[in-house]
């Protein structure tokens, strides 16, 4: 199964006291990166939230937004440091007058000043935390569902290009034996042109020719590339998405294709190598977005 790193999910959980909304947006990234956007009073839950997202989502650049509404007056929420807020306002107005600056200092600016709303507000509220966890779980499920949809499209595209490389490889296999014969004929013809001028030991010539042809042999590369293509499809169909393995395998495929191209010494095979490289570039682009 292929999962894209791109996706979106939202979850809501509520009780008589709280209503929690969690939103998750994911983009591709080499590692797991989490950006949390939540009010300061909820920073006490940051470690647990990051841990949850890491376990559920694997990889990706994830932006998480959390909003908690208090639905009853019975819940003690925040302790605003009014004295500190007034001090900030007084000092900031003084600086504004001194520098003759325009504009107003509003409430949203004040509450974001350090320690106006203290972050240390005591023990976790069990009911609140359970709702946060439920909302994040729901958001993760929906995010994963959207990743699956994106992953299906990625999988189809990957399969197309993997099959295309396989088709080109089959043509290379068919051309390879004829290519060796053509190389042998070219070498012997060149030798005939200079035979009258240079004395050639037939046995030595045959040994050198065999050595030369062995250096041009691409059978090992063909076999390895075929195995890589087979393994690539096995990873595509595996229950767990594994973009890192696909990235590594695409690099190995590139090495075999490049070696075939450098050894080919044949115009028709070179054209097929160019086609395989083009397909491989498309594959490399796509696997970067797989979990």
Coordinates of C-alpha atoms in Angstrom, one line a residue:
X1 CA 0.0 0.0 0.0
X2 CA 1.3 3.4 -0.9
X3 CA 0.5 6.4 1.4
X4 CA 1.2 10.0 0.2
X5 CA 2.6 12.4 2.8
X6 CA 0.2 15.0 1.6
X7 CA -3.2 15.1 3.3
X8 CA -5.7 16.9 5.5
X9 CA -7.9 15.7 8.4
X10 CA -10.0 17.3 11.1
X11 CA -11.6 15.8 14.2
X12 CA -14.1 17.1 16.8
X13 CA -14.7 15.7 20.3
X14 CA -17.0 17.3 22.9
X15 CA -18.6 16.9 26.3
X16 CA -20.7 19.1 28.6
X17 CA -17.6 21.0 29.6
X18 CA -15.4 21.1 26.5
X19 CA -15.5 21.1 22.7
X20 CA -12.1 20.2 21.1
X21 CA -11.3 20.7 17.4
X22 CA -8.1 19.3 15.9
X23 CA -7.0 20.1 12.4
X24 CA -4.0 18.4 10.7
X25 CA -2.3 19.3 7.4
X26 CA 0.6 17.2 6.1
X27 CA 3.2 17.8 3.4
X28 CA 6.2 15.8 2.2
X29 CA 9.4 15.9 4.3
X30 CA 12.4 13.6 4.7
X31 CA 11.6 13.2 8.4
X32 CA 8.7 13.7 10.8
X33 CA 8.3 17.4 11.5
X34 CA 5.5 18.7 13.6
X35 CA 4.5 22.3 14.0
X36 CA 1.9 22.8 16.8
X37 CA -0.3 25.9 16.8
X38 CA -2.1 26.0 20.1
X39 CA -2.7 28.6 22.8
X40 CA -0.1 28.9 25.6
X41 CA -2.4 27.4 28.2
X42 CA -2.4 24.1 26.3
X43 CA 1.4 23.8 26.0
X44 CA 1.3 21.3 28.9
X45 CA 0.0 18.8 26.3
X46 CA 2.6 19.4 23.7
X47 CA 4.8 16.4 24.4
X48 CA 1.9 14.0 24.3
X49 CA 0.5 15.5 21.2
X50 CA 3.8 15.3 19.3
X51 CA 4.2 11.6 20.5
X52 CA 0.7 10.7 19.2
X53 CA 1.3 12.3 15.8
X54 CA 4.7 10.7 15.4
X55 CA 3.3 7.2 16.1
X56 CA 0.3 7.6 13.9
X57 CA 1.6 9.5 10.9
X58 CA 5.2 8.2 10.5
X59 CA 6.7 10.8 8.2
X60 CA 5.8 14.2 6.8
X61 CA 5.8 17.9 7.7
X62 CA 2.6 18.1 9.8
X63 CA 0.9 21.4 10.9
X64 CA -1.4 20.7 13.9
X65 CA -4.0 23.3 15.0
X66 CA -5.9 22.7 18.3
X67 CA -8.8 24.7 19.6
X68 CA -10.5 24.1 22.9
X69 CA -13.8 25.8 23.8
X70 CA -15.0 25.8 27.4
X71 CA -18.7 25.2 27.6
X72 CA -19.3 25.7 31.3
X73 CA -18.3 28.3 33.9
X74 CA -17.4 25.4 36.3
X75 CA -14.1 24.8 34.6
X76 CA -11.2 27.0 35.8
X77 CA -9.4 27.9 32.6
X78 CA -6.8 30.6 32.9
X79 CA -5.2 33.0 35.3
X80 CA -4.4 36.2 33.4
X81 CA -1.6 38.3 35.0
X82 CA -3.5 41.6 34.9
X83 CA -0.8 43.5 36.7
X84 CA 1.8 42.4 34.2
X85 CA -0.5 43.2 31.2
X86 CA -1.0 46.8 32.6
X87 CA 2.7 47.2 33.0
X88 CA 3.3 46.1 29.4
X89 CA 0.6 48.6 28.2
X90 CA 2.0 51.5 30.2
X91 CA 5.6 50.9 29.0
X92 CA 4.6 50.3 25.4
X93 CA 2.4 53.5 25.4
X94 CA 5.3 55.4 26.9
X95 CA 7.7 54.2 24.1
X96 CA 5.0 55.0 21.5
X97 CA 4.7 58.6 22.7
X98 CA 8.4 59.0 23.1
X99 CA 9.1 57.9 19.5
X100 CA 5.9 59.5 18.2
X101 CA 4.7 56.2 16.7
X102 CA 1.2 55.7 15.2
X103 CA -1.2 52.8 16.0
X104 CA -2.9 51.2 18.9
X105 CA -1.8 48.4 21.2
X106 CA -4.7 46.0 21.2
X107 CA -5.7 43.1 23.5
X108 CA -4.6 40.3 21.1
X109 CA -1.1 41.8 21.2
X110 CA -1.0 42.1 25.0
X111 CA -2.1 38.6 25.7
X112 CA 0.7 37.2 23.6
X113 CA 3.3 39.1 25.6
X114 CA 5.5 36.8 27.8
X115 CA 3.7 35.4 30.9
X116 CA 0.6 37.6 30.6
X117 CA -1.2 34.3 30.4
X118 CA 1.1 31.9 32.4
X119 CA 1.8 28.6 30.8
X120 CA 2.1 26.7 34.1
X121 CA -1.5 26.2 35.2
X122 CA -1.3 23.1 37.3
X123 CA -2.2 19.5 36.7
X124 CA -3.8 18.2 33.5
X125 CA -7.6 18.0 33.3
X126 CA -8.3 14.4 32.6
X127 CA -11.6 15.1 30.8
X128 CA -10.0 17.8 28.7
X129 CA -7.0 15.5 27.8
X130 CA -9.3 12.6 26.8
X131 CA -11.2 14.9 24.4
X132 CA -8.0 16.3 23.0
X133 CA -6.8 12.7 22.4
X134 CA -10.1 11.7 20.7
X135 CA -10.1 14.7 18.5
X136 CA -6.5 14.2 17.4
X137 CA -7.2 10.5 16.7
X138 CA -10.2 11.4 14.5
X139 CA -8.1 14.0 12.7
X140 CA -5.3 11.4 12.2
X141 CA -7.8 8.8 10.8
X142 CA -9.1 11.4 8.3
X143 CA -5.6 12.5 7.4
X144 CA -4.6 8.9 6.8
X145 CA -7.7 8.4 4.6
X146 CA -6.8 11.4 2.5
X147 CA -3.2 10.1 2.3
X148 CA -4.6 6.8 0.9
X149 CA -6.5 8.6 -1.8
X150 CA -3.4 10.5 -2.8
X151 CA -1.4 7.3 -2.5
X152 CA -3.6 5.4 -5.0
X153 CA -2.9 8.1 -7.6
X154 CA 0.9 7.9 -6.8
X155 CA 0.8 4.1 -7.0
X156 CA -0.8 4.1 -10.5
X157 CA 1.8 6.6 -11.8
X158 CA 4.7 4.6 -10.2
X159 CA 3.3 1.3 -11.7
X160 CA 3.1 2.9 -15.2
X161 CA 6.8 4.1 -15.1
X162 CA 8.1 0.8 -13.5
X163 CA 6.3 -1.2 -16.2
X164 CA 7.7 1.2 -18.8
X165 CA 11.3 0.5 -17.6
X166 CA 10.5 -3.2 -17.6
X167 CA 9.3 -3.0 -21.2
X168 CA 12.5 -1.1 -22.3
X169 CA 14.6 -3.7 -20.4
X170 CA 12.9 -6.6 -22.3
X171 CA 13.9 -4.8 -25.6
X172 CA 17.5 -4.5 -24.3
X173 CA 17.6 -8.2 -23.5
X174 CA 16.5 -9.0 -27.1
X175 CA 19.1 -6.6 -28.5
X176 CA 22.1 -7.7 -26.3
X177 CA 23.2 -10.9 -28.1
X178 CA 23.1 -9.2 -31.5
X179 CA 25.0 -6.3 -30.1
X180 CA 27.9 -8.5 -29.1
X181 CA 28.1 -10.0 -32.6
X182 CA 28.1 -6.5 -34.1
X183 CA 30.9 -5.4 -31.8
X184 CA 32.9 -8.5 -32.7
X185 CA 32.4 -7.9 -36.4
X186 CA 33.5 -4.3 -36.1
X187 CA 36.7 -5.3 -34.3
X188 CA 37.6 -8.0 -36.8
X189 CA 36.9 -5.7 -39.7
X190 CA 39.2 -3.1 -38.2
X191 CA 41.9 -5.7 -37.7
X192 CA 41.5 -6.8 -41.4
X193 CA 42.3 -3.3 -42.4
X194 CA 45.7 -3.3 -40.6
X195 CA 46.5 -7.0 -41.0
X196 CA 48.9 -6.4 -43.9
X197 CA 50.8 -3.8 -41.8
X198 CA 51.0 -5.5 -38.5
X199 CA 51.6 -9.1 -37.6
X200 CA 48.8 -10.4 -35.3
X201 CA 48.9 -13.5 -33.1
X202 CA 45.5 -15.2 -33.6
X203 CA 45.5 -16.7 -30.2
X204 CA 46.4 -13.5 -28.4
X205 CA 43.9 -11.6 -30.5
X206 CA 41.1 -14.1 -29.5
X207 CA 42.0 -13.7 -25.8
X208 CA 42.0 -9.9 -26.0
X209 CA 38.7 -9.9 -27.9
X210 CA 37.1 -12.1 -25.3
X211 CA 38.4 -9.8 -22.5
X212 CA 37.1 -6.8 -24.4
X213 CA 33.6 -8.4 -24.9
X214 CA 33.4 -9.4 -21.3
X215 CA 33.9 -5.8 -20.3
X216 CA 31.0 -4.9 -22.5
X217 CA 28.8 -7.6 -21.1
X218 CA 25.6 -6.3 -19.5
X219 CA 23.9 -9.5 -18.4
X220 CA 24.6 -8.9 -14.7
X221 CA 23.2 -5.4 -14.9
X222 CA 20.1 -6.6 -16.8
X223 CA 19.4 -9.3 -14.1
X224 CA 19.9 -6.9 -11.2
X225 CA 17.7 -4.3 -12.8
X226 CA 15.0 -6.9 -13.3
X227 CA 15.2 -7.9 -9.7
X228 CA 15.0 -4.3 -8.5
X229 CA 11.8 -3.8 -10.6
X230 CA 10.3 -6.9 -9.1
X231 CA 11.2 -5.9 -5.6
X232 CA 9.9 -2.3 -6.2
X233 CA 6.5 -3.8 -7.0
X234 CA 6.6 -6.0 -4.0
X235 CA 7.1 -2.9 -1.8
X236 CA 4.3 -1.1 -3.5
X237 CA 1.9 -4.0 -2.7
X238 CA 3.2 -4.5 0.9
X239 CA 0.7 -3.7 3.7
X240 CA 2.9 -0.9 5.1
X241 CA 3.9 2.1 3.0
X242 CA 7.7 2.5 2.9
X243 CA 8.9 5.5 0.9
X244 CA 12.5 5.2 2.2
X245 CA 12.9 1.8 0.7
X246 CA 11.5 2.9 -2.6
X247 CA 13.9 5.9 -2.6
X248 CA 16.9 3.6 -2.0
X249 CA 15.7 1.1 -4.6
X250 CA 15.2 3.8 -7.2
X251 CA 18.9 4.9 -6.6
X252 CA 20.0 1.3 -7.2
X253 CA 17.9 1.1 -10.4
X254 CA 19.7 4.2 -11.6
X255 CA 23.1 2.7 -11.0
X256 CA 22.2 -0.4 -13.2
X257 CA 20.6 1.7 -15.9
X258 CA 23.7 4.0 -16.0
X259 CA 26.0 1.0 -16.2
X260 CA 24.0 -0.5 -19.1
X261 CA 24.2 2.8 -20.9
X262 CA 28.0 3.2 -20.4
X263 CA 28.7 -0.4 -21.5
X264 CA 26.1 -0.6 -24.3
X265 CA 28.2 0.7 -27.2
X266 CA 25.0 0.4 -29.3
X267 CA 22.7 3.2 -30.6
X268 CA 19.4 1.2 -30.2
X269 CA 20.2 0.3 -26.6
X270 CA 21.3 3.8 -25.8
X271 CA 17.9 5.1 -26.9
X272 CA 16.2 2.6 -24.6
X273 CA 18.5 3.7 -21.8
X274 CA 17.4 7.3 -22.3
X275 CA 13.8 6.2 -22.0
X276 CA 14.5 4.2 -18.8
X277 CA 16.3 7.2 -17.3
X278 CA 13.3 9.4 -18.1
X279 CA 10.9 7.0 -16.4
X280 CA 13.2 6.7 -13.4
X281 CA 13.3 10.5 -13.0
X282 CA 9.5 10.5 -12.7
X283 CA 9.7 7.6 -10.2
X284 CA 12.3 9.5 -8.1
X285 CA 10.0 12.6 -8.0
X286 CA 7.0 10.6 -6.9
X287 CA 8.7 8.5 -4.1
X288 CA 9.8 11.7 -2.3
X289 CA 6.1 12.2 -1.4
X290 CA 5.6 8.6 0.0
X291 CA 5.4 7.9 3.7

